């Protein structure tokens, strides 16, 4: 068991190294001269060649790929994400500020998703194949097909424009988080409903349940002690996948609602070709993803120790 | 399988013949008629430049569906090759391919695609590249899993004993078993590609105006969403309908396969 | 000839074969007898080159065994055939590269194995187990291999078909002159058809003798136990 978990951690480390390398290589190989782009972004006019060269040295772009990679990874290990190549300010505080908008949005989105999907799945599975079940499945299928940006615009139209109940753009008040979170949450609910539903059905189909029932264990106790833990396994697995959905969902939602956050931060950084910022966001999302999935794998093994080296 | 073929045929019909039945030139600018409501002449109304929205949607199918098809097929090819290489190439190849797959999976699709497309410069080429690079991993996992289970089958051992080339073994003994499952994955990835293309278009990193891609149209329409909200409805609805139909066909195929494999 | 020289195969920390030595001349039959788990399948995999021995050498006429294009008849007759292809395709696989295909030979083998052409155009799930086993023999012999391995060739068959198939294998061998390595737990079958028998237990060869001598007086306690169990089951009367 301990050995298995150690293996998982080691694997996550390998993947993180790959992530760092891929992130850096991607930006390194982006077309155009990054030094020129930075200089243009900084001075906003025609820049003489010696200024470009100075920028190149400053940004550590003059020593080739591996030198630049080392120059980037070294401080990174100490938690230093470097400085914006455009403004010269440290990336970390700005990133943290953006994150302080994104995290509540993601949490609220997930909360809404759970609040919708769990009751819906439970009601649906009372009578599998019945009309409530079919309705829930249809709703989930529809939800999975609706793009977040379109749903966001529709919600703005309905709640902000026609009804005038909620604010739409920006993040000035607490109420501003409602529509973005709803957009995100509906998408989360669509995929979670399907997963929880099939998890419950699968747990019910387990061989031991009729035996428990014959022994006189009440339906309620069976549900609590046997069905719920079994349904929890797929839910735990999917949590890691759902996270990717949340991360990319927030990018879209923040852009639609003109909300500050990691998504807007990323899009603005790409537009300005501010490589350190882009690297920081990409690396952060990948890091969160890898760490959460590592935790999921560990929890998974704790729930069901039979899961082993199956997919090494 | 039949449902997927029918679906595919329907999309080919729309993408090929859609533009032919379009009532107007999708890029004909008609400023006096801008932002008109749906009516007899402009069936779904016109956009800010007076272009016919229905015609643009029909022409846009070529971009939205055609590019999504291209992207999902490129992913299918890369992923299947990677997965088979992992399954058949020995432990080192397996380790390398699977850790690469994990690494690519660690970047949320859309975030990675936005970064790639954004850095390469907005355009159709970088859009296809961005979505292909982020869209092969699921195929690889499925192909590897099936490949590993096939490697110990009797008929594969027999084929090796008979001295068949690895390529011939892959063609005759692996492909028939891989195809159904990969088709199920493909339907899902096709739907994702449609969503991804329109999302990048909407963010301004995808197909560029004046080409009538659905996400790009939505971006145009967004500015006028207060005065003519209907204009914004249509491209989104087109995406929803396509994705929904593909997903339902994929579900049907998966259920049919599950029933075939486990008729209990 | 086939030479297996002090071969050991290791899986993880356990030895699945330990210091196994065997030899087999063309035209002869060697039966390796043992209970399940004794290492019989490992031996086949090692001889065919699917497993690399940890120690020792395996060769045919001084070269790797695979160079002589050996063939294998499997325990599960249908498993040898891809369910999506016609049996004709699978059967012709070993001679797929030959131009022209050896149709005369195929005709002759089909007649000997009582296989009709109509059967060849079906798929694996559309023939009986006995038919599938005879098709497996056809496939194994089509390329005229000098060495044929049999992995429990009778165990999936009913008693009647067992007897018929065992006869068929013996007749074909008399005609074709291939060396046969039969791996089986069926002592009766082994003693009735093999020239030599080797008793395999926990990865080791316990004894290697003529069937007549083995039935008369096994040299080890384990061999005696095997023989007595087989006698009690009536194996020797049944096979003879």
XYZ file of N, CA and C in Angstrom, chain A residues 19-124:
318
model
N 5.545 18.610 -17.334
C 4.698 19.796 -17.448
C 5.562 21.055 -17.544
N 6.558 21.157 -16.667
C 7.427 22.338 -16.677
C 8.148 22.445 -18.010
N 8.663 21.308 -18.462
C 9.416 21.293 -19.716
C 8.514 21.682 -20.886
N 7.316 21.092 -20.919
C 6.392 21.357 -22.020
C 5.979 22.824 -22.025
N 5.681 23.360 -20.831
C 5.275 24.760 -20.737
C 6.367 25.661 -21.285
N 7.594 25.387 -20.843
C 8.682 26.254 -21.259
C 8.964 26.110 -22.757
N 8.953 24.856 -23.226
C 9.254 24.618 -24.643
C 8.221 25.288 -25.531
N 6.968 25.242 -25.101
C 5.896 25.837 -25.883
C 6.164 27.325 -26.095
N 6.512 28.010 -25.008
C 6.706 29.455 -25.120
C 8.004 29.776 -25.822
N 8.998 28.916 -25.593
C 10.292 29.140 -26.242
C 10.153 29.055 -27.758
N 9.285 28.138 -28.207
C 9.159 27.911 -29.640
C 8.071 28.751 -30.295
N 7.441 29.623 -29.524
C 6.423 30.479 -30.112
C 7.086 31.322 -31.196
N 6.389 31.510 -32.324
C 7.019 32.225 -33.430
C 7.242 33.700 -33.098
N 8.149 34.314 -33.835
C 8.458 35.721 -33.612
C 9.551 35.848 -32.576
N 10.187 36.982 -32.542
C 11.263 37.223 -31.583
C 10.651 37.719 -30.283
N 10.725 36.901 -29.228
C 10.082 37.331 -27.978
C 10.676 38.638 -27.454
N 11.986 38.831 -27.655
C 12.602 40.070 -27.160
C 11.986 41.276 -27.843
N 11.782 41.150 -29.160
C 11.166 42.249 -29.902
C 9.753 42.504 -29.394
N 9.034 41.401 -29.179
C 7.656 41.537 -28.717
C 7.603 42.242 -27.362
N 8.527 41.847 -26.474
C 8.551 42.462 -25.150
C 8.886 43.952 -25.269
N 9.905 44.225 -26.093
C 10.329 45.615 -26.240
C 9.191 46.475 -26.792
N 8.492 45.930 -27.775
C 7.369 46.666 -28.358
C 6.295 46.901 -27.311
N 6.016 45.850 -26.532
C 4.965 45.977 -25.528
C 5.369 47.008 -24.474
N 6.664 47.086 -24.201
C 7.110 47.956 -23.120
C 7.204 49.412 -23.575
N 7.724 49.609 -24.803
C 7.985 50.994 -25.222
C 6.991 51.482 -26.249
N 6.282 50.571 -26.885
C 5.144 50.940 -27.707
C 5.500 51.819 -28.900
N 6.760 51.768 -29.366
C 7.106 52.529 -30.573
C 8.098 51.682 -31.350
N 8.703 52.300 -32.350
C 9.791 51.617 -33.041
C 10.968 51.568 -32.080
N 11.566 50.376 -31.881
C 12.676 50.288 -30.932
C 13.976 49.974 -31.665
N 15.059 50.667 -31.286
C 16.354 50.387 -31.917
C 16.885 49.013 -31.498
N 17.791 48.487 -32.327
C 18.279 47.123 -32.140
C 18.965 46.929 -30.799
N 19.707 47.941 -30.315
C 20.447 47.740 -29.060
C 19.491 47.619 -27.881
N 18.338 48.273 -27.982
C 17.342 48.131 -26.909
C 16.796 46.704 -26.900
N 16.540 46.172 -28.110
C 16.040 44.800 -28.204
C 17.046 43.834 -27.583
N 18.349 44.075 -27.891
C 19.372 43.180 -27.346
C 19.421 43.281 -25.823
N 19.255 44.498 -25.308
C 19.289 44.657 -23.856
C 18.117 43.894 -23.233
N 16.952 43.999 -23.873
C 15.772 43.282 -23.383
C 16.035 41.782 -23.396
N 16.698 41.322 -24.460
C 16.968 39.900 -24.597
C 17.802 39.395 -23.416
N 18.861 40.174 -23.080
C 19.724 39.771 -21.972
C 18.952 39.821 -20.651
N 18.199 40.917 -20.476
C 17.420 41.080 -19.240
C 16.456 39.917 -19.023
N 15.831 39.524 -20.119
C 14.810 38.473 -19.982
C 15.440 37.091 -19.962
N 16.776 37.013 -20.056
C 17.448 35.715 -19.994
C 17.232 34.891 -21.236
N 17.041 35.553 -22.370
C 16.719 34.833 -23.590
C 17.934 34.617 -24.479
N 19.146 34.977 -23.985
C 20.298 34.988 -24.891
C 21.152 33.731 -24.823
N 20.872 32.837 -23.911
C 21.805 31.708 -23.706
C 21.355 30.365 -24.244
N 20.322 30.347 -25.076
C 19.853 29.055 -25.588
C 18.799 28.449 -24.680
N 18.170 27.368 -25.186
C 17.008 26.803 -24.515
C 17.304 26.331 -23.099
N 18.365 25.497 -22.957
C 18.579 24.881 -21.648
C 19.007 25.902 -20.608
N 19.825 26.897 -21.049
C 20.229 27.953 -20.121
C 19.000 28.712 -19.635
N 18.130 29.043 -20.601
C 16.932 29.798 -20.236
C 16.028 28.957 -19.344
N 15.949 27.649 -19.665
C 15.103 26.765 -18.870
C 15.608 26.681 -17.429
N 16.947 26.544 -17.318
C 17.524 26.485 -15.966
C 17.271 27.784 -15.220
N 17.452 28.903 -15.952
C 17.225 30.208 -15.342
C 15.788 30.382 -14.881
N 14.891 29.615 -15.496
C 13.472 29.748 -15.133
C 13.112 28.778 -14.012
N 13.615 27.531 -14.143
C 13.220 26.502 -13.181
C 13.851 26.732 -11.810
N 15.108 27.209 -11.797
C 15.820 27.411 -10.527
C 14.990 28.199 -9.535
N 14.663 29.460 -9.861
C 13.846 30.263 -8.939
C 12.467 29.647 -8.723
N 11.977 28.944 -9.782
C 10.639 28.360 -9.697
C 10.538 27.379 -8.536
N 11.606 26.589 -8.345
C 11.613 25.609 -7.275
C 11.459 26.294 -5.926
N 11.935 27.555 -5.864
C 11.817 28.302 -4.622
C 10.505 29.083 -4.573
N 9.639 28.842 -5.564
C 8.346 29.510 -5.562
C 8.353 30.873 -6.230
N 9.457 31.199 -6.908
C 9.537 32.503 -7.557
C 9.125 32.361 -9.011
N 8.037 32.989 -9.391
C 7.536 32.862 -10.752
C 8.137 33.891 -11.695
N 9.062 34.701 -11.198
C 9.719 35.674 -12.067
C 8.952 36.982 -12.154
N 9.400 37.796 -13.097
C 8.783 39.110 -13.256
C 8.130 39.218 -14.620
N 7.086 40.001 -14.680
C 6.437 40.257 -15.952
C 7.452 40.862 -16.906
N 7.513 40.341 -18.130
C 8.487 40.876 -19.071
C 8.022 42.219 -19.606
N 6.773 42.567 -19.393
C 6.271 43.845 -19.904
C 6.352 44.925 -18.834
N 5.760 44.664 -17.673
C 5.715 45.715 -16.647
C 6.916 45.630 -15.720
N 7.580 44.482 -15.676
C 8.729 44.339 -14.785
C 8.329 44.032 -13.353
N 7.033 43.995 -13.071
C 6.608 43.685 -11.711
C 6.609 42.178 -11.485
N 6.718 41.774 -10.225
C 6.725 40.346 -9.909
C 5.387 39.729 -10.317
N 5.450 38.503 -10.821
C 4.238 37.846 -11.322
C 3.366 37.355 -10.174
N 4.011 36.855 -9.131
C 3.286 36.149 -8.081
C 2.145 36.962 -7.452
N 2.406 38.236 -7.017
C 1.297 38.979 -6.392
C 0.122 39.173 -7.340
N 0.432 39.432 -8.611
C -0.666 39.633 -9.568
C -1.441 38.346 -9.780
N -0.679 37.256 -9.830
C -1.318 35.951 -10.010
C -2.211 35.622 -8.815
N -1.698 35.905 -7.620
C -2.473 35.628 -6.411
C -3.741 36.477 -6.398
N -3.599 37.747 -6.831
C -4.771 38.625 -6.866
C -5.808 38.055 -7.828
N -5.340 37.606 -8.998
C -6.278 37.031 -9.974
C -6.919 35.778 -9.396
N -6.097 34.954 -8.732
C -6.605 33.724 -8.146
C -7.672 33.991 -7.097
N -7.544 35.112 -6.382
C -8.510 35.413 -5.321
C -9.900 35.669 -5.899
N -9.973 35.946 -7.211
C -11.287 36.054 -7.842
C -11.736 34.696 -8.381
N -10.758 33.919 -8.841
C -11.111 32.670 -9.523
C -11.539 31.579 -8.549
N -10.829 31.484 -7.418
C -11.122 30.392 -6.485
C -12.560 30.443 -5.968
N -13.028 31.613 -5.493
C -14.431 31.629 -5.033
C -15.403 31.263 -6.145
N -15.100 31.724 -7.368
C -15.980 31.411 -8.494
C -16.021 29.900 -8.731
N -14.827 29.273 -8.724
C -14.772 27.835 -8.975
C -15.488 27.072 -7.866
N -15.259 27.486 -6.622
C -15.902 26.802 -5.493
C -17.419 26.955 -5.578
N -17.869 28.174 -5.870
C -19.306 28.396 -5.985
C -19.876 27.569 -7.123
N -19.136 27.506 -8.243
C -19.596 26.729 -9.386
C -19.739 25.260 -9.021
N -18.725 24.748 -8.335
C -18.761 23.343 -7.934
C -19.913 23.096 -6.963
N -20.096 24.060 -6.032
C -21.185 23.929 -5.060
C -22.532 23.861 -5.755
N -22.745 24.768 -6.697
C -24.011 24.766 -7.432
C -24.166 23.456 -8.192
N -23.053 23.013 -8.802
C -23.092 21.763 -9.550
C -23.515 20.604 -8.670
N -22.930 20.519 -7.482
C -23.276 19.436 -6.563
C -24.717 19.577 -6.081
N -25.105 20.819 -5.773
C -26.449 21.049 -5.241
C -27.517 20.644 -6.238
N -27.202 20.745 -7.528
C -28.176 20.332 -8.536
C -28.076 18.831 -8.816
N -26.832 18.361 -8.998
C -26.667 17.008 -9.536
C -26.989 15.918 -8.525
N -26.614 16.113 -7.261
C -26.831 15.041 -6.286
C -28.323 14.743 -6.095
N -29.155 15.779 -5.779
C -30.587 15.463 -5.645
C -31.188 14.916 -6.931
N -30.767 15.486 -8.070
C -31.309 15.051 -9.351
C -30.992 13.573 -9.584
N -29.736 13.186 -9.299
C -29.345 11.793 -9.532
C -30.071 10.859 -8.575
N -30.221 11.298 -7.331
C -30.904 10.444 -6.343
C -32.360 10.232 -6.743
N -33.027 11.337 -7.141
C -34.427 11.210 -7.556
C -34.530 10.346 -8.809
N -33.602 10.576 -9.722
C -33.658 9.843 -10.991
C -33.531 8.341 -10.768
